[in-house]
GROMACS .gro file of C-alpha atoms in nm:
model
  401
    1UNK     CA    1   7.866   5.644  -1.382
    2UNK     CA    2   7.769   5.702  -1.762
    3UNK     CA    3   7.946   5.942  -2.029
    4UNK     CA    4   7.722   6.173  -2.081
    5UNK     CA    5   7.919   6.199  -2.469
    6UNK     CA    6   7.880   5.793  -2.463
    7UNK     CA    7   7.887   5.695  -2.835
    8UNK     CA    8   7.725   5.388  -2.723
    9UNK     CA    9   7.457   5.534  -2.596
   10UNK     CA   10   7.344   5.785  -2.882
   11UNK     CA   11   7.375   5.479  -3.114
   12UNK     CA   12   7.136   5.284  -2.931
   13UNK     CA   13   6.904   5.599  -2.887
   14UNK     CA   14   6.878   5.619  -3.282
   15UNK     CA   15   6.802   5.242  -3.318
   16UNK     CA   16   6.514   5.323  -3.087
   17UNK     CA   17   6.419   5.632  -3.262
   18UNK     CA   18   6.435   5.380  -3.543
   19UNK     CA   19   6.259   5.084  -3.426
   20UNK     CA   20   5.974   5.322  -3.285
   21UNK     CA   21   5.927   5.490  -3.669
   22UNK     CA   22   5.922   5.134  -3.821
   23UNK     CA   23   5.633   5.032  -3.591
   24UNK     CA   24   5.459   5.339  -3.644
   25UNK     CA   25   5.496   5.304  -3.989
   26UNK     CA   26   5.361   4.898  -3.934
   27UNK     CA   27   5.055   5.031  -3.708
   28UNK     CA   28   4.950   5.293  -3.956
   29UNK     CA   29   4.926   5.032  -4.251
   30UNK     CA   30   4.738   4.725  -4.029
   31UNK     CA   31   4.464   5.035  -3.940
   32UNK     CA   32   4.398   5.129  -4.286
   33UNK     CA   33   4.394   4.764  -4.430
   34UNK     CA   34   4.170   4.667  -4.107
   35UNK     CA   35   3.962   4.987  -4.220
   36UNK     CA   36   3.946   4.890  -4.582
   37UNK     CA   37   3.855   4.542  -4.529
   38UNK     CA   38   3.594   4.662  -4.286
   39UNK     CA   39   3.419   4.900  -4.553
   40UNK     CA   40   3.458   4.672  -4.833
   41UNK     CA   41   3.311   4.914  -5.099
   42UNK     CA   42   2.979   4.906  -4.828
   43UNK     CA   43   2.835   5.128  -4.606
   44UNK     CA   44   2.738   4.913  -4.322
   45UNK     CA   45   2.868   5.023  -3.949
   46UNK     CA   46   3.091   4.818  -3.782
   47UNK     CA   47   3.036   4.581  -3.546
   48UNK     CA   48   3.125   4.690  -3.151
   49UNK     CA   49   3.408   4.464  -3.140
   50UNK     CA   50   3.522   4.605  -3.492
   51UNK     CA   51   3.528   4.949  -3.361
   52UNK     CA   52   3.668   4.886  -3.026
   53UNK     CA   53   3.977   4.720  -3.196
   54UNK     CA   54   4.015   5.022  -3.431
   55UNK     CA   55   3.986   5.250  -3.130
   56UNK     CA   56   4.221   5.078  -2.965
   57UNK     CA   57   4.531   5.080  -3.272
   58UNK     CA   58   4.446   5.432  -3.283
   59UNK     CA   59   4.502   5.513  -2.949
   60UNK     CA   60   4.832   5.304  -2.948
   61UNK     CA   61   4.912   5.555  -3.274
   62UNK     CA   62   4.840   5.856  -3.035
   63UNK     CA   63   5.067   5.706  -2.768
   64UNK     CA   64   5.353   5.627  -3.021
   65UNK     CA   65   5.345   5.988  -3.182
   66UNK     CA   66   5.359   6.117  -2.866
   67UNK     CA   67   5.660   5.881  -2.742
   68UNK     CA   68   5.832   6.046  -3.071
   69UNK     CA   69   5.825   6.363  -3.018
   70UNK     CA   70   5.954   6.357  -2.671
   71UNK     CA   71   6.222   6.120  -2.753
   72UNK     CA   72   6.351   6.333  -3.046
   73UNK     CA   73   6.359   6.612  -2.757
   74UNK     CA   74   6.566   6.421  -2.544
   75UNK     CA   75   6.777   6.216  -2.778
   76UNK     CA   76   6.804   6.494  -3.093
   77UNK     CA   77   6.826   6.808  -2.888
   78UNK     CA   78   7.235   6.919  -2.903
   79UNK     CA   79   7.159   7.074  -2.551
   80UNK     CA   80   7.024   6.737  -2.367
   81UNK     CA   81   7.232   6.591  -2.053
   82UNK     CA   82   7.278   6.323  -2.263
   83UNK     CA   83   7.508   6.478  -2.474
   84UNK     CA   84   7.719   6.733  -2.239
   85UNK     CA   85   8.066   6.725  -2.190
   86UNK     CA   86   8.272   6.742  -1.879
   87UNK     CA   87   8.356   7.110  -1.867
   88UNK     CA   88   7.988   7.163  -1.912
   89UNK     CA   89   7.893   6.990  -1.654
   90UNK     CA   90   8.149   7.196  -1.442
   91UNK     CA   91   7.935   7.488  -1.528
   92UNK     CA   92   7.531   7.358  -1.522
   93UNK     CA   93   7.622   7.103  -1.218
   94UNK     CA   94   7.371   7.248  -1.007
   95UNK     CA   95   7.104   7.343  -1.268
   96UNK     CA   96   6.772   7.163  -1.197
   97UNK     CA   97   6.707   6.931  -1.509
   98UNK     CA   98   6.346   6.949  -1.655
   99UNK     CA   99   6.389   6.624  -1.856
  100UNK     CA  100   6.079   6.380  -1.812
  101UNK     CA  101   6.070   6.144  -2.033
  102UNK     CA  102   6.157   5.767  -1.971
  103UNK     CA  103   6.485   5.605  -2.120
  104UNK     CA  104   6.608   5.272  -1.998
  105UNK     CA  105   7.011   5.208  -1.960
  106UNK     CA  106   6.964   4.841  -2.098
  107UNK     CA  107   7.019   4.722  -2.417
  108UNK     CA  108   6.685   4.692  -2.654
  109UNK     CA  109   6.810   4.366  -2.794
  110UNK     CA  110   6.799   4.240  -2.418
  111UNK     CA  111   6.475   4.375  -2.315
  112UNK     CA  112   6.295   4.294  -2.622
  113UNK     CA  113   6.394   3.906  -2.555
  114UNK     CA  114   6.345   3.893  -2.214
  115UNK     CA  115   5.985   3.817  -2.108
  116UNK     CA  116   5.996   3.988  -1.813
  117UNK     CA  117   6.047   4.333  -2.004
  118UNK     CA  118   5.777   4.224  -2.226
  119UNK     CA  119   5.548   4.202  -1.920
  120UNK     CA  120   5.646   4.506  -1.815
  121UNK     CA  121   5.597   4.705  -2.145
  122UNK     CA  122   5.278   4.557  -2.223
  123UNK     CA  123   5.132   4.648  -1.883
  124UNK     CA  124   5.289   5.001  -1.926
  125UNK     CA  125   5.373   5.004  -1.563
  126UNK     CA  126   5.640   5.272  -1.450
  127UNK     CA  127   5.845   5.068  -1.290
  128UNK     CA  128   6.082   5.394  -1.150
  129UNK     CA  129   6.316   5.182  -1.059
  130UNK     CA  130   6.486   5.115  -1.394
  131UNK     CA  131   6.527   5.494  -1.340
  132UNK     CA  132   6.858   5.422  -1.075
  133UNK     CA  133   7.131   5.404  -1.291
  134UNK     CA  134   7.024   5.744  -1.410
  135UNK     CA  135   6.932   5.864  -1.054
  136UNK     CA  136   7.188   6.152  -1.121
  137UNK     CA  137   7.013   6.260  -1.456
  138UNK     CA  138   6.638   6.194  -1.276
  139UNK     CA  139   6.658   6.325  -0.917
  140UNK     CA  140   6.289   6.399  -0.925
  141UNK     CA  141   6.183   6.038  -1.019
  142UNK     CA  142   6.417   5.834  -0.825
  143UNK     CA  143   6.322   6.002  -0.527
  144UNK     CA  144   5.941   5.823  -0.556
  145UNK     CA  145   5.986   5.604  -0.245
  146UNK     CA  146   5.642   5.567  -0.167
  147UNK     CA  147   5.492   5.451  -0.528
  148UNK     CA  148   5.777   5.220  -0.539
  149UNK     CA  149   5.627   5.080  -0.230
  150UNK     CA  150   5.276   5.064  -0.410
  151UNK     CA  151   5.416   4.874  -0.690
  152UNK     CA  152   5.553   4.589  -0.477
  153UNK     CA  153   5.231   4.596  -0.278
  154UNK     CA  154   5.031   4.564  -0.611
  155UNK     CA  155   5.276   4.281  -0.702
  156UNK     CA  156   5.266   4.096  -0.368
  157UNK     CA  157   4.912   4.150  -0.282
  158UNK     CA  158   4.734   4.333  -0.511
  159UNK     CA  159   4.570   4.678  -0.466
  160UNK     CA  160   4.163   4.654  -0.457
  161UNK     CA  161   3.988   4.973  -0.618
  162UNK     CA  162   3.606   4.990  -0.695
  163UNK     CA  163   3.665   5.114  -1.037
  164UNK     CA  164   3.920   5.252  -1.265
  165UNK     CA  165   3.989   5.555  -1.381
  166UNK     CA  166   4.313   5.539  -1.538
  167UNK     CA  167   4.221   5.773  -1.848
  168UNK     CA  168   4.047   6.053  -1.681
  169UNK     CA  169   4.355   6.110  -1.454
  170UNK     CA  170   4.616   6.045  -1.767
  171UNK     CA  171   4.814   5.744  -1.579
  172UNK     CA  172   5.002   5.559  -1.823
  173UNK     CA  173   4.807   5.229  -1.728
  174UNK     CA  174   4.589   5.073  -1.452
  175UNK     CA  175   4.864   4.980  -1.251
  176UNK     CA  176   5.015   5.276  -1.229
  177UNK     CA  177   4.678   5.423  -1.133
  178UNK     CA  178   4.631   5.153  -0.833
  179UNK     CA  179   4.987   5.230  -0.716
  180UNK     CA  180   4.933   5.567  -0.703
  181UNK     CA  181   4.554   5.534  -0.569
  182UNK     CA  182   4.711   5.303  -0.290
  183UNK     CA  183   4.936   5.626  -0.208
  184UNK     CA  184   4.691   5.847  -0.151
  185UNK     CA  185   4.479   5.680   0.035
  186UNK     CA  186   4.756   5.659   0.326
  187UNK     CA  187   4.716   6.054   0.237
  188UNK     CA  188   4.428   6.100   0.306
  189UNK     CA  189   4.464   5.955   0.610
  190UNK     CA  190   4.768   6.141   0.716
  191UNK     CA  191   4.598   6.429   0.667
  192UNK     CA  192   4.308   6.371   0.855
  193UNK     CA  193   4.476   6.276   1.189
  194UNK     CA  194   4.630   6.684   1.133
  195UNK     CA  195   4.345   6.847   1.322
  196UNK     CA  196   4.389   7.169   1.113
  197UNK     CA  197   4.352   7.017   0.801
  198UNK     CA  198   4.046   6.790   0.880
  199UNK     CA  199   3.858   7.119   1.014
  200UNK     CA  200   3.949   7.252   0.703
  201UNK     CA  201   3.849   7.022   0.480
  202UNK     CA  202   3.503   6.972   0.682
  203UNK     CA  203   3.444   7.365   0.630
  204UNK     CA  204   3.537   7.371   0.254
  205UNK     CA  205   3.304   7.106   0.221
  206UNK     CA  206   3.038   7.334   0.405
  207UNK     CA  207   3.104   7.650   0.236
  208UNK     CA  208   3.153   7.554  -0.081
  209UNK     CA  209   2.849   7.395  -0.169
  210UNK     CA  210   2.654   7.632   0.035
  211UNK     CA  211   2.800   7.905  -0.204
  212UNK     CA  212   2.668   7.680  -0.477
  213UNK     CA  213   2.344   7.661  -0.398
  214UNK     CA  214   2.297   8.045  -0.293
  215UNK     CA  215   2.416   8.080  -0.667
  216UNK     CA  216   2.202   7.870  -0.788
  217UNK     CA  217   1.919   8.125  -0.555
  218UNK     CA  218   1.835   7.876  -0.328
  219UNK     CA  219   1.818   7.832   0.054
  220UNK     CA  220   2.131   7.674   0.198
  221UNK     CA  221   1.979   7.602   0.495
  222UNK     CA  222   1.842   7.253   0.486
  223UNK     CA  223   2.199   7.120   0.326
  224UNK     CA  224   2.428   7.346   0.608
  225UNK     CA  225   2.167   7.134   0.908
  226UNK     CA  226   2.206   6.755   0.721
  227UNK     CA  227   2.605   6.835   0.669
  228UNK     CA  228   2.611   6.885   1.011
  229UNK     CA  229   2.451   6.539   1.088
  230UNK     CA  230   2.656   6.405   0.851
  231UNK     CA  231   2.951   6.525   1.020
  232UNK     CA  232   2.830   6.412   1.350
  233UNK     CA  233   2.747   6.063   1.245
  234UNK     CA  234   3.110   6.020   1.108
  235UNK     CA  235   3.296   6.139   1.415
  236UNK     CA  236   3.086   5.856   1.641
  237UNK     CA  237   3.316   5.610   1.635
  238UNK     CA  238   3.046   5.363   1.672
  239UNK     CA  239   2.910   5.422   1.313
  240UNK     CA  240   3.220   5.282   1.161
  241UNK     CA  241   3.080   4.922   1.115
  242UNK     CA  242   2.758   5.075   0.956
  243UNK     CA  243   2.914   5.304   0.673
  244UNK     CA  244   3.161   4.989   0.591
  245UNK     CA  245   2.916   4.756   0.583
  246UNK     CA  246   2.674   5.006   0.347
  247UNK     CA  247   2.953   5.103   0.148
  248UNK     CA  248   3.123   4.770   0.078
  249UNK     CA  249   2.784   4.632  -0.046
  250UNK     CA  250   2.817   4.932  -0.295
  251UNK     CA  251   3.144   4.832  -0.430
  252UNK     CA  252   3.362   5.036  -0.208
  253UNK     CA  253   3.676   4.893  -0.141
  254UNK     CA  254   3.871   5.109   0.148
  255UNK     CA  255   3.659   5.334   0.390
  256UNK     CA  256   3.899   5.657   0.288
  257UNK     CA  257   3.855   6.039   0.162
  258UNK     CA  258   3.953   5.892  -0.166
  259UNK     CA  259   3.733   5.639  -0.219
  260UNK     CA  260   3.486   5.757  -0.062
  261UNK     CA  261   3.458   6.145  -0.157
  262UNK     CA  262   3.600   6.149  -0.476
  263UNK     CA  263   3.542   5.807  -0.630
  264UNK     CA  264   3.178   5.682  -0.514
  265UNK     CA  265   2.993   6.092  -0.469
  266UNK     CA  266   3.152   6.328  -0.687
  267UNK     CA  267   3.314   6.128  -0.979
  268UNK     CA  268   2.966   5.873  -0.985
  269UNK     CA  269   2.769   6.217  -0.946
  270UNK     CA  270   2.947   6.390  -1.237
  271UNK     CA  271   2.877   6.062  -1.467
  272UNK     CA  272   2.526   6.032  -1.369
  273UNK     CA  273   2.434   6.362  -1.432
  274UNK     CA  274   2.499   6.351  -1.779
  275UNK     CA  275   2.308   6.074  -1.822
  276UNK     CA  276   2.005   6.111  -1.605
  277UNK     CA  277   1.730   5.947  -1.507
  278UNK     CA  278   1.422   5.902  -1.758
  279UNK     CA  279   1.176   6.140  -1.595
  280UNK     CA  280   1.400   6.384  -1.568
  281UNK     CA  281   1.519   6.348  -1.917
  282UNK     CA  282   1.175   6.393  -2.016
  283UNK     CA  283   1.130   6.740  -1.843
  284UNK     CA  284   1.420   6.844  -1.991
  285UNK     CA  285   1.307   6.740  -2.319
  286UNK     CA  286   0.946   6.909  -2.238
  287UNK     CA  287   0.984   7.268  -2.427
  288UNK     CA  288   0.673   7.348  -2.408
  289UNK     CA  289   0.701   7.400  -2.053
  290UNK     CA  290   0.901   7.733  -1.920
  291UNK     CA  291   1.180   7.709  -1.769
  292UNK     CA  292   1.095   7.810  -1.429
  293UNK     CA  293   0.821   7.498  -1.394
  294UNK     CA  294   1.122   7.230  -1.555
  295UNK     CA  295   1.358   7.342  -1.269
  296UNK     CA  296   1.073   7.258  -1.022
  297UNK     CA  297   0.988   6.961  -1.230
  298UNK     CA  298   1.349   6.836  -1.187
  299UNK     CA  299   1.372   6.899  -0.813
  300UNK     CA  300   1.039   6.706  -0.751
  301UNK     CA  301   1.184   6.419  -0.943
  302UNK     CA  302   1.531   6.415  -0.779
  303UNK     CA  303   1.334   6.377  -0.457
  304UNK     CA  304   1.081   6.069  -0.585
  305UNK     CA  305   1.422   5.909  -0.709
  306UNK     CA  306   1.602   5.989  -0.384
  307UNK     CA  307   1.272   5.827  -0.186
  308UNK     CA  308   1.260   5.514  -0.407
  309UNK     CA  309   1.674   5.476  -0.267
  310UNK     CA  310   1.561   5.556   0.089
  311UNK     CA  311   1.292   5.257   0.080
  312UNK     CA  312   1.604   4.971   0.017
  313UNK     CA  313   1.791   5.092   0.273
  314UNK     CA  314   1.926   4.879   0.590
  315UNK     CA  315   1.965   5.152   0.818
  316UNK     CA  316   1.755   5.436   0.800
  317UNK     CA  317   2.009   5.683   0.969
  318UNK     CA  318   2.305   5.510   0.812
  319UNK     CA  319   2.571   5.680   0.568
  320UNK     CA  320   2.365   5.605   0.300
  321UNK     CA  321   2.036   5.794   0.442
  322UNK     CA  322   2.223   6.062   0.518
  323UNK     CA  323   2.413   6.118   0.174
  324UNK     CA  324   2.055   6.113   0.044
  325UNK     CA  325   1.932   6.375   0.269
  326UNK     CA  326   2.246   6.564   0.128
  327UNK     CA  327   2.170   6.473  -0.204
  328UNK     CA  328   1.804   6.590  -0.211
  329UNK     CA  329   1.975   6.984  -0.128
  330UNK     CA  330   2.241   6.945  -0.388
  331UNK     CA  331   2.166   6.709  -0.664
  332UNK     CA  332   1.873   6.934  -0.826
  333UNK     CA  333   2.080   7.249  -0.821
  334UNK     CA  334   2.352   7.041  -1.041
  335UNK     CA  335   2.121   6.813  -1.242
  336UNK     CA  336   1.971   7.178  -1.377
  337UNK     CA  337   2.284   7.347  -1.385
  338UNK     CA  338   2.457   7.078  -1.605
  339UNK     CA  339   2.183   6.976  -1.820
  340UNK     CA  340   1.947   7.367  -1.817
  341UNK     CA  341   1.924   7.597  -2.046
  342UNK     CA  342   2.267   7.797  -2.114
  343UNK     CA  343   2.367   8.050  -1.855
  344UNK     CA  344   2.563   8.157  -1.583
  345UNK     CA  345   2.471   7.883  -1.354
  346UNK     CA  346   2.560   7.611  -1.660
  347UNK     CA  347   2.850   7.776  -1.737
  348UNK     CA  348   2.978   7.742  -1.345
  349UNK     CA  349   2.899   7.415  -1.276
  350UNK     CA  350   3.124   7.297  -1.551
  351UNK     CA  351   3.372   7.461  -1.390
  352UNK     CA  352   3.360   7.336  -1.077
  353UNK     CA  353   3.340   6.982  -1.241
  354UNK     CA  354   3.662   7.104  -1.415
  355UNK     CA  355   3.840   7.216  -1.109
  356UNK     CA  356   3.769   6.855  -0.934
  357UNK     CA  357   3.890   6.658  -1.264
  358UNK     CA  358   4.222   6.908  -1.266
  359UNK     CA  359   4.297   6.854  -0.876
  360UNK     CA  360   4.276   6.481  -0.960
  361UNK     CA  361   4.511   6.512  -1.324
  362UNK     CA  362   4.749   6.710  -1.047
  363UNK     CA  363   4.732   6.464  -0.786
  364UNK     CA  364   4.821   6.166  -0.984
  365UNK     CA  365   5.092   6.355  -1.157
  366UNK     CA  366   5.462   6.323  -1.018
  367UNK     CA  367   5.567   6.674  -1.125
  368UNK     CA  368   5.276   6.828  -0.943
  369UNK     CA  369   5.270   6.628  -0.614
  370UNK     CA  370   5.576   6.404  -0.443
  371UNK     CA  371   5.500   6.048  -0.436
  372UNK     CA  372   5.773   6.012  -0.192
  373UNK     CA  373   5.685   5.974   0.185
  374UNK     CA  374   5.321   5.986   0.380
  375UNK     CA  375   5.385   6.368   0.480
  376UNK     CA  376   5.494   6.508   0.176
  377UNK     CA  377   5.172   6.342  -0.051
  378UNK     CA  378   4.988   6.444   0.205
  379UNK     CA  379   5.119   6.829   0.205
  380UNK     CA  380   5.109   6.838  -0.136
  381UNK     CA  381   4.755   6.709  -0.179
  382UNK     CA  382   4.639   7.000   0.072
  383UNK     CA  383   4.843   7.258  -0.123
  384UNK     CA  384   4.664   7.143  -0.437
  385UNK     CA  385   4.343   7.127  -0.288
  386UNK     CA  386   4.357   7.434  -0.174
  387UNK     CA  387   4.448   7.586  -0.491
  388UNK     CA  388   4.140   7.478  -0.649
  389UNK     CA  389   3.911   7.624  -0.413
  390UNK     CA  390   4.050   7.913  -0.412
  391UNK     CA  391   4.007   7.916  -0.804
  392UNK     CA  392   3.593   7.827  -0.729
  393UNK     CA  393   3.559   8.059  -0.491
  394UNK     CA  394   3.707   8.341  -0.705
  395UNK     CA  395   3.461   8.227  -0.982
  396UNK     CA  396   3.153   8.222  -0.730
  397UNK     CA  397   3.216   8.581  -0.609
  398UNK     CA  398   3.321   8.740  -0.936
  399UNK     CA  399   3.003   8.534  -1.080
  400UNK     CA  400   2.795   8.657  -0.820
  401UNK     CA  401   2.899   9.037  -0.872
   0.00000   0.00000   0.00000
């Protein structure tokens, strides 16, 4: 049990608070020497590895400010736990705390010459189990069961992802991004043996789109008939050994909603939209065409691209041909809603992208979703997901008004 009112404690807080500000103060002064001795009274650009490494301090000075400020909140404050008396804790006992950042109950001298906290900090993994001496202070992290599970796994075995995306979610570092991945995937699963939630997932991922597409004043009704195929050829059990096998050879690691969904369609789809294909770059380019003949233009070369994909294929009625047949309804209502003219359309397609990034920030976030057993990720993750569609569909309908 630790004194709140601990001298100790508060004197080792301000060494921190010290130690931080002195290496702040260190960073700051290598990036503008490195800066100086990089212009050296020229104008020439740096070189990629020159700018990476000066992107790289910087974002280590964004991290540190931002470790500041919330340790002078937790540390400074008069009215932190840290720092309450016994009556006071009579009183506020069974007052939920909202404290979140990370302190460590062992001494800095220790972990800064011991190599295995050196590991640790320079892989930025939250390990949440330095968190149980504090478990009183930190109910809502200690209580992470199933990421602490992930961690070991990633330390026994390792955790295979196809790519990372450890920024775009705002993990503190790649491991804690394939912890966390490795916890929703059992999610995911979860959820889908909950015959309630699968149906519901399969019709969001009908109506949705199909509301997308009437926005966009087109004819749903060549994506509604290949969703249905789609859905048919991923209930035959049989299939199974074809999607892995198609997938795997994409870079696919686990056949999963996760992976498969998010990580290889929509977040690939969102990336290569921006940066599209050269025909279609040139049609968007062409102003001397109206706009009218450029959205036909686009949807002409979506489906040439889409062909060229269908000609490599294994199996012709495989995931893969099927995703295209999917593709060829959706992809030219989003390549010219992204990248056409200004307008309604533009303006809500970016917010659907915006809606998917925000479930994912959520999902990876411990004070939005529990990280602590199968059911309770997995009820969360529905309760988030449906929030979001709610929020598209109320955009759709007021849009379409």
């Amino acid at each position: 049990m630790v004194d709140r009112a601990c001298p100790c404690l508060g004197i080792r807080n301000e060494k921190g608070l010290e130690a931080l500000e002195k290496a702040l103060y260190c960073w700051e002064d290598a990036l503008t020497a490195f800066s100086s001795s990089l212009n050296n009274g020229t104008l020439a650009l740096p070189s990629k590895a020159d700018a990476a490494f000066t992107h790289d301090v910087q974002e280590l000075l964004d991290m540190g400010y931002q470790i500041q400020n919330h340790a002078e909140l937790l540390f400074i404050d008069q009215h932190s736990v840290l720092f309450r008396n016994e009556d006071e804790e009579s009183i506020d006992s069974h007052k939920p705390s909202n404290v979140g950042s990370r302190i460590s109950g062992k001494d800095k001298a220790d972990a800064a010459s011991s190599p295995e906290s050196f590991e640790s900090a320079r892989d930025g993994v939250a390990d949440l189990r330095e968190f149980e001496e504090f478990s009183e202070f930190f109910p809502h992290f200690e209580k992470q069961k199933l990421y602490h599970a992930a961690l070991k796994q990633h330390e026994d075995k390792g955790i295979p992802c196809r790519r990372l995306h450890t920024e775009l979610v705002k993990c503190g570092s790649d491991v804690e991004y394939l912890a966390k991945v490795h916890c929703l995937r059992q999610a995911y699963t979860k959820l889908f043996t909950v015959s309630s939630a699968a149906e519901w997932i399969a019709d969001i991922g009908r109506q949705v789109i199909s509301d997308l597409i009437m926005y966009a004043d087109r004819d749903p009704k060549d994506y509604l008939i290949h969703y249905e195929r789609m859905l048919e050829f991923l209930q035959e059990q049989n299939n199974r050994s074809i999607m892995e096998e198609e997938l795997t050879s994409r870079g696919v690691k686990c056949i999963n909603f996760y992976d498969v969904l998010i990580d290889f369609i929509l977040l690939d789809a969102f990336e290569e939209v921006e940066k599209p294909p050269s025909s279609i770059k040139a049609i968007l380019q062409n102003r001397w065409i109206s706009a009218s003949f450029r959205e036909t233009a686009i949807g002409t070369a979506v489906w040439s691209v889409l062909v060229g994909k269908r000609q490599m294929l294994k199996y012709d009625k495989g995931f893969l041909a099927h995703f295209y047949s999917i593709s060829e309804q959706i992809s030219p209502v989003l390549v010219w809603g992204f990248l056409g003219p200004e307008g309604s359309l533009r303006s809500t397609c970016h917010y659907f992208r915006d809606q998917v990034i925000e479930f994912l920030i959520d999902i990876f976030n411990f004070f939005k979703v529990r990280y602590t057993t199968i059911d309770n990720l997995a009820e969360d993750i529905l309760k988030e997901m449906k929030i979001r569609v709610e929020n598209i569909n109320q955009r759709l309908s007021l849009e379409g008004c």
